[in-house]
Coordinates of C-alpha atoms and ligand atoms in Angstrom, one line a residue:
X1 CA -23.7 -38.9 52.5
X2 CA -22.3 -35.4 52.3
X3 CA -24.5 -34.5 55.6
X4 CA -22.2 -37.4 57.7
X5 CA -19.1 -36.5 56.2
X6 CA -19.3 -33.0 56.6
X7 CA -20.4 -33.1 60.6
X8 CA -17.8 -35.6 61.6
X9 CA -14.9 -35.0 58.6
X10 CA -15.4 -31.1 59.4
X11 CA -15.4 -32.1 63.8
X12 CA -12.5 -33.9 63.6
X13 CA -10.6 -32.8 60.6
X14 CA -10.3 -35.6 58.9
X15 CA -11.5 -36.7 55.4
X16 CA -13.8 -39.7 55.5
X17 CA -16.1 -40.3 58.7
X18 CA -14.5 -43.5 59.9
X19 CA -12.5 -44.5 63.4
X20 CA -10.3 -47.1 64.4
X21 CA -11.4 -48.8 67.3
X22 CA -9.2 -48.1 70.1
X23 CA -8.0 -51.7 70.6
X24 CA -6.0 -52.7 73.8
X25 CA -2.2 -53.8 73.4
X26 CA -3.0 -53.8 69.5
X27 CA -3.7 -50.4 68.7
X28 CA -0.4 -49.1 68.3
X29 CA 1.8 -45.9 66.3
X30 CA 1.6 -48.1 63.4
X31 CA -1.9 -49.1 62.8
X32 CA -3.2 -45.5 64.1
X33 CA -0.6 -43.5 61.6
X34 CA -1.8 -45.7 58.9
X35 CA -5.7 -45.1 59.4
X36 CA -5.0 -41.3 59.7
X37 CA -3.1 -41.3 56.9
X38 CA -5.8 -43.1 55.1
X39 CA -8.5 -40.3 55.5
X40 CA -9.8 -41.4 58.8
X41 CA -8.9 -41.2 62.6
X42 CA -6.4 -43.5 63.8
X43 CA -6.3 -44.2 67.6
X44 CA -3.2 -45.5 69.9
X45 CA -5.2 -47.8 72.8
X46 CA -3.5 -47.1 76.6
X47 CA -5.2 -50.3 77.1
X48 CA -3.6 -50.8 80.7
X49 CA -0.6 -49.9 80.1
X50 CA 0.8 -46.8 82.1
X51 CA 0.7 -42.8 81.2
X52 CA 4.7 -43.1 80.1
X53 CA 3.7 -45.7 77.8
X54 CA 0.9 -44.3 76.1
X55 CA 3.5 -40.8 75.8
X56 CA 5.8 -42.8 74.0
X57 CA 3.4 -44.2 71.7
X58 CA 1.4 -40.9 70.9
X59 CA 5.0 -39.0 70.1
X60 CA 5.6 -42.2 68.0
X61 CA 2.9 -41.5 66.2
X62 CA 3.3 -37.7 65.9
X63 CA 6.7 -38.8 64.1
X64 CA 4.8 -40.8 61.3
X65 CA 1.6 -38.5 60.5
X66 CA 0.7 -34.9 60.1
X67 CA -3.0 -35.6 60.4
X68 CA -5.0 -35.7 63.4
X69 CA -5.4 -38.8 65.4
X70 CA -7.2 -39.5 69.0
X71 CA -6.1 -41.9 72.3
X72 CA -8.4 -44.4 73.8
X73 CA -8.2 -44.7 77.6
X74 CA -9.9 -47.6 79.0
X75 CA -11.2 -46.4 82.2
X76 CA -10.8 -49.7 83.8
X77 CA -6.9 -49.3 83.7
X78 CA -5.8 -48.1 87.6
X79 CA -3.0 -45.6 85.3
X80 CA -6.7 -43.8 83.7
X81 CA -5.7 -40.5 85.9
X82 CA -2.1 -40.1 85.2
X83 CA -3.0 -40.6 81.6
X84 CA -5.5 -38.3 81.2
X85 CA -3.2 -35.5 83.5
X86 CA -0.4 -36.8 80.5
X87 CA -2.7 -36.0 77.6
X88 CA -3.8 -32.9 78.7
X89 CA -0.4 -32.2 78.3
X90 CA 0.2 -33.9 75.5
X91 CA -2.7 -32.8 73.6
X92 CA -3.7 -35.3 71.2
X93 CA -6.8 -34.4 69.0
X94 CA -9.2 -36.7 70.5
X95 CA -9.7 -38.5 73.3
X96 CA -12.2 -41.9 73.5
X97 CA -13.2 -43.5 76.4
X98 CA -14.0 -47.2 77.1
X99 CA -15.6 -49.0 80.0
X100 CA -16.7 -46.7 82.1
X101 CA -18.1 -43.1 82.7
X102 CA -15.2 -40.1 81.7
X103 CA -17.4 -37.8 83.4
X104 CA -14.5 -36.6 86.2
X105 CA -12.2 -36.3 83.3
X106 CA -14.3 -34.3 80.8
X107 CA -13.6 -30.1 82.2
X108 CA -10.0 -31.0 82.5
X109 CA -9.6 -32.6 78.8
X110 CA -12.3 -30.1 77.3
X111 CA -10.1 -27.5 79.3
X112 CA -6.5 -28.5 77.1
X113 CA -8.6 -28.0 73.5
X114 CA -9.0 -32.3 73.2
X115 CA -12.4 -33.3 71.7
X116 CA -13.6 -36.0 73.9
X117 CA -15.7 -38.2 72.1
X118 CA -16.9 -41.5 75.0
X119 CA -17.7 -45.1 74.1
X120 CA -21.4 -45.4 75.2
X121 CA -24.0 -48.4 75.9
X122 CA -27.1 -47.0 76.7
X123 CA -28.9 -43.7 76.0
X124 CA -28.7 -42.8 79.9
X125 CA -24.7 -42.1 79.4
X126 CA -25.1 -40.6 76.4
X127 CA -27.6 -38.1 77.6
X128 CA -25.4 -37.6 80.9
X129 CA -21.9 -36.9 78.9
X130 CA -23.8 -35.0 76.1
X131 CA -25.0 -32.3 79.0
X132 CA -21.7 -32.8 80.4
X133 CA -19.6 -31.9 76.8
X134 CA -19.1 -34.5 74.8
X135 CA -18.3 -33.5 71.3
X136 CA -19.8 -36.7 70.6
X137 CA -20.3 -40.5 71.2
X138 CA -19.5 -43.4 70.1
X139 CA -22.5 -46.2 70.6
X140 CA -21.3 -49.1 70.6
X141 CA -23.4 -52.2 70.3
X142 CA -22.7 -55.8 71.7
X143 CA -22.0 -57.1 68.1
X144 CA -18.5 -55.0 69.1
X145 CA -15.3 -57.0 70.4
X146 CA -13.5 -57.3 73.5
X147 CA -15.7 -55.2 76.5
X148 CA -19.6 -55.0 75.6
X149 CA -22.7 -53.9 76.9
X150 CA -26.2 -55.4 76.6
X151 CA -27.9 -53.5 73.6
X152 CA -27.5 -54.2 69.8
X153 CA -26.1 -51.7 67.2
X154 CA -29.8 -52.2 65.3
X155 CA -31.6 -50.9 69.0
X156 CA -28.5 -48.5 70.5
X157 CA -28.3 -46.7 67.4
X158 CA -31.1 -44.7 66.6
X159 CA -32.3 -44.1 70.0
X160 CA -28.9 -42.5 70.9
X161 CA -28.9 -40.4 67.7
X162 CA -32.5 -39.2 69.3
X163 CA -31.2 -38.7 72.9
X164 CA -28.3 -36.6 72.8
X165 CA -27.8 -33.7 70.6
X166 CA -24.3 -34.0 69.4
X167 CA -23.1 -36.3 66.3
X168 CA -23.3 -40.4 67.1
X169 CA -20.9 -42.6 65.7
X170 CA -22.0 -46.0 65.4
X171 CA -19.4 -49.2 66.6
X172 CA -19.8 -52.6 66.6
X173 CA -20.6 -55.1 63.8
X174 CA -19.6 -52.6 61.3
X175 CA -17.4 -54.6 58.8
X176 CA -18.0 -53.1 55.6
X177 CA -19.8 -50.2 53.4
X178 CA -23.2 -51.9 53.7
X179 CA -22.5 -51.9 57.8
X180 CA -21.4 -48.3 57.4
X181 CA -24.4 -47.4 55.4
X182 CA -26.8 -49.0 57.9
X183 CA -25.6 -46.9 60.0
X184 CA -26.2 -43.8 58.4
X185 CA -29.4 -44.6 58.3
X186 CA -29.7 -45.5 61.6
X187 CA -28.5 -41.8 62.7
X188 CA -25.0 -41.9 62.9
X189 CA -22.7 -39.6 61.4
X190 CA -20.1 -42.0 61.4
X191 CA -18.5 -45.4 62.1
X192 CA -16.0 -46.8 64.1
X193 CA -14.3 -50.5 63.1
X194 CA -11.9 -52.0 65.0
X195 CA -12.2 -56.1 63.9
X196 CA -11.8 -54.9 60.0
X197 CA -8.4 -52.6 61.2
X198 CA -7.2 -55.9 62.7
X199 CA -5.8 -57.1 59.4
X200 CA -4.7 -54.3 58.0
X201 CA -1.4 -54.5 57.0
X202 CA -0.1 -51.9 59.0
X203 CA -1.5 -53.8 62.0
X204 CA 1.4 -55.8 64.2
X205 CA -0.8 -58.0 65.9
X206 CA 0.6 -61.6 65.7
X207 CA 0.2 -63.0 62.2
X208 CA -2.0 -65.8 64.7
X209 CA -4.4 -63.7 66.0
X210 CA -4.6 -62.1 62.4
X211 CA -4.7 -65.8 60.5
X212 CA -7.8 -66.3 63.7
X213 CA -9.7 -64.0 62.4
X214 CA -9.6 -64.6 58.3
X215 CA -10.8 -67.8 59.2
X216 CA -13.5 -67.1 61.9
X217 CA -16.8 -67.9 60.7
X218 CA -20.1 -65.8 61.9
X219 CA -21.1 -68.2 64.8
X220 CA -16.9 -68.2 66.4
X221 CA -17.2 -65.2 68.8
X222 CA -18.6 -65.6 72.7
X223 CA -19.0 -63.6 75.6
X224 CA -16.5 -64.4 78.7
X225 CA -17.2 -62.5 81.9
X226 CA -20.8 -62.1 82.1
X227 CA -20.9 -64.1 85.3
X228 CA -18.7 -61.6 87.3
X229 CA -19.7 -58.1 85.7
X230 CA -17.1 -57.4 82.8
X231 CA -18.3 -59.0 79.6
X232 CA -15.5 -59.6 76.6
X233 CA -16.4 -60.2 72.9
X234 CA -13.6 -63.1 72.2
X235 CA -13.3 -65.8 69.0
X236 CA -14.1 -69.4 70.9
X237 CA -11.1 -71.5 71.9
X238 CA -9.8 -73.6 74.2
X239 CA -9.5 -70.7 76.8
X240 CA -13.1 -69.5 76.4
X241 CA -14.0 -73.7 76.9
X242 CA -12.4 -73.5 80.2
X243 CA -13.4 -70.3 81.6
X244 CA -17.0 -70.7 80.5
X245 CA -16.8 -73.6 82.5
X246 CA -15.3 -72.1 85.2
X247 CA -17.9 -69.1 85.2
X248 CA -20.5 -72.0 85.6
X249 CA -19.4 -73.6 88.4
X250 CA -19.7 -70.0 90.0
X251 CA -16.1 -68.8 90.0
X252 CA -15.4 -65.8 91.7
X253 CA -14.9 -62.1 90.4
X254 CA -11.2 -62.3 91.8
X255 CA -10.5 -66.1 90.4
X256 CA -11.4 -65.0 87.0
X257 CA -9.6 -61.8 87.2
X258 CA -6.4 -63.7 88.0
X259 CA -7.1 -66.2 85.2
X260 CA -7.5 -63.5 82.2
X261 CA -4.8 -61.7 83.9
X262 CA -1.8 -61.6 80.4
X263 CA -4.1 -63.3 78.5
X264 CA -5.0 -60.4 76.0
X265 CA -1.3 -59.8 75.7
X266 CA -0.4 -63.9 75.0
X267 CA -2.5 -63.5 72.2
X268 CA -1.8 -60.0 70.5
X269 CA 2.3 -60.3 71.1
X270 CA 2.9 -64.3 71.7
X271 CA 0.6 -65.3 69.3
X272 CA -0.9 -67.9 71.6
X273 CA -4.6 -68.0 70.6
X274 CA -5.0 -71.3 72.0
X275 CA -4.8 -70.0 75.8
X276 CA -5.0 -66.3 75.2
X277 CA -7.9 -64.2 74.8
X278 CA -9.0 -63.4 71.1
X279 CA -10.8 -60.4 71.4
X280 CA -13.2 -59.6 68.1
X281 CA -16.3 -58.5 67.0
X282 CA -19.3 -60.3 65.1
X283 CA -18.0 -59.1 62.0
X284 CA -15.3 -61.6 61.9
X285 CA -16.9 -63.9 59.2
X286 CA -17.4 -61.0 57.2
X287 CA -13.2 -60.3 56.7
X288 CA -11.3 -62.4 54.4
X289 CA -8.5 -60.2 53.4
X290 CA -5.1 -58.5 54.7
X291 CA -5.1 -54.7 52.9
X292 CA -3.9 -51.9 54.1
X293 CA -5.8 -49.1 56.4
X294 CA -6.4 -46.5 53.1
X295 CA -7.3 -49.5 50.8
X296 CA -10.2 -50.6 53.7
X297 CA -11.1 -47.0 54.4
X298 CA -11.5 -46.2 50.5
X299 CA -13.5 -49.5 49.9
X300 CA -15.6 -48.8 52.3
X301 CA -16.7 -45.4 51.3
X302 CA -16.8 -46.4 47.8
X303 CA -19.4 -49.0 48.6
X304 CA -21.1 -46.7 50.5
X305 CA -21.5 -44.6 47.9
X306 CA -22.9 -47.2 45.3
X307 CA -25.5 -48.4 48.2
X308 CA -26.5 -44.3 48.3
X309 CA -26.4 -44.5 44.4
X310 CA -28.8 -47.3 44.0
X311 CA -31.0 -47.9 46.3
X312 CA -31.8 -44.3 47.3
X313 CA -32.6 -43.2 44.0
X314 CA -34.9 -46.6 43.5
X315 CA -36.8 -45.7 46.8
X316 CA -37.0 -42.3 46.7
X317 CA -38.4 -42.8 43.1
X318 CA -41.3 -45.1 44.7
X319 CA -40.8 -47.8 43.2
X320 CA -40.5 -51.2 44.7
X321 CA -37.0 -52.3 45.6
Ligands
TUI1 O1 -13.8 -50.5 76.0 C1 -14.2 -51.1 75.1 N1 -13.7 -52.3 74.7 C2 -12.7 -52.9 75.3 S1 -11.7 -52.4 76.6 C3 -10.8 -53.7 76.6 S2 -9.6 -54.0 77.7 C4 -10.3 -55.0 78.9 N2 -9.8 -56.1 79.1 C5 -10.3 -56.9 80.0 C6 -11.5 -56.6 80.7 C7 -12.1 -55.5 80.4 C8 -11.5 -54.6 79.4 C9 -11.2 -54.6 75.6 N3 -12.3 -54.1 74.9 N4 -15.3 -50.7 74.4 C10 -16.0 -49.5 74.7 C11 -17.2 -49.8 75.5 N5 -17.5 -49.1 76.6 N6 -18.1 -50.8 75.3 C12 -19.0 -50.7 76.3 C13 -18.6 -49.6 77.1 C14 -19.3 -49.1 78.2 C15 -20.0 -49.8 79.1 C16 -20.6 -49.3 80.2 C17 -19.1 -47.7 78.5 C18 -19.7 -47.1 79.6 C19 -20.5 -47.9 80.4 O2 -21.1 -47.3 81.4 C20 -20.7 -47.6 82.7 C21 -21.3 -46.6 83.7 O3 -20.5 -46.3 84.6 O4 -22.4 -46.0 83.4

């Protein structure tokens, strides 16, 4: 417990080892102010918006916390290169990566004094961006929402933590201190939520997409996209009915591109969660509650801490559990 606070809290300056997923259109000044405030690091998501945007949005933030907070740029977005020229201007704290490999970026934000800390799927990229810098990785498992990769947090986990010699920090179907405990043992030094951030109280998404997820139940989430290469964690409705169907029937990479094209955005800011896409993790069934960012970070850590409590003792003692 000290160990993974110590390497992460003391990396990143901040008090609890915990990160806020960097979700598209939905992580905003608000919610990332609020989880940085709260002990942890709170990220604004560029999403695909463009690098003006994102400025906006990280001074934003700047106004409403003195503590350190990070930018996720999802390299899929055609703006990724402005933004990171922007942010090595800028100079956020940290910088996360999504979706692709930040290797062309990493001298020039290691360069401005940004920890760079990628998303990662497999052990081959985190062995790559580790020799390349990383200060560390996030591995994210496929229990995660919106864009996945193919392993599980249970198998990604430890055999990153082997692989690259800088601290991991676990993602996907992380809900609670039990998840975050896993984890720890697992290897990582820390954990990064976003589906439990999505109803925090400081988090604008539409009260629809919010009421979506209090009520999803373990078996609501599916995977659109595997078909043409760019699999998306979303909760099941009538849009994922349709474009599963289409997907069957063998529509094209550029047909399906042009049919999720706004939908992301009809959910977060329109509220329509009947045609939009509801991006979430696993985890959904697991959150029943609005609180605010500190309130889930201290829960968290405080059931961490009664899981070290306990069951260490018992099993280091030798007894059975
Ligand atoms: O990036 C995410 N999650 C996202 S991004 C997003 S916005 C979007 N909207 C529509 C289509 C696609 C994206 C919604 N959710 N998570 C981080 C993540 N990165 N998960 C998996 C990966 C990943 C996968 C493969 C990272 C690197 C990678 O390697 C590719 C390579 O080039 O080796």
């Amino acid at each position: 417990m000290t160990d993974c606070r110590e390497d992460i809290g003391g990396l990143l300056g901040i008090s609890y080892p915990i990160i806020q997923g960097g979700m598209a259109w939905i992580a905003d000044s608000s919610l990332a102010s609020a989880v940085s405030n709260g002990g942890g690091l709170g990220l604004i998501a560029a999403g695909s918006a463009d690098a003006d945007f994102v400025r906006e949005a990280l001074r934003r933030t700047r106004a409403l916390t003195d503590k350190p907070f990070g930018v996720n740029v999802m390299l899929l977005n055609p703006h990724a290169d402005a933004i990171i020229e922007m942010l090595c201007e800028e100079k956020p704290a940290v910088v996360t990566t999504g979706a692709g490999n930040p290797g062309k970026y990493m001298a020039a934000l290691k360069g401005a004094g940004i920890k760079v800390i990628p998303v990662v799927a497999s052990v081959a990229l985190a062995v790559r961006l580790a020799r390349n810098g990383a200060d560390a990785l996030i591995a994210e498992g496929q229990e995660a929402g919106g864009h996945i990769g193919e392993l599980t947090t249970m198998a990604l986990i430890p055999q990153v933590a082997d692989a690259a010699p800088v601290p991991v920090i676990a993602a996907g179907g992380i809900g609670d201190g039990r998840g975050a405990a896993a984890a720890f043992m697992l290897g990582a030094k820390g954990v990064q939520l976003g589906t439990r951030f999505l109803v925090a109280r400081e988090c604008t998404v539409s009260g629809a997409y919010k009421e979506m997820i209090l009520k999803a139940k373990d078996t609501d989430t599916t995977v659109t996209g595997r078909s043409t290469g760019h699999p998306v964690r979303v909760l099941k409705n009538r849009m994922t009915r349709e474009i599963l169907s289409l997907e069957s029937d063998g529509l094209s990479p550029e047909e399906f591109e042009q049919r999720m094209a706004g939908t992301l955005r009809a959910a977060v800011k329109d509220g329509d969660v009947t045609h939009g896409s509801v991006m979430s993790g696993q985890i959904a069934g697991l959150v029943k509650r609005e609180q605010t960012a500190a309130e889930i970070i201290e829960e968290i850590f405080r059931e961490v801490k009664e899981i070290y409590e306990s069951r260490a003792f018992i099993c280091g003692a030798g007894r059975p559990v």
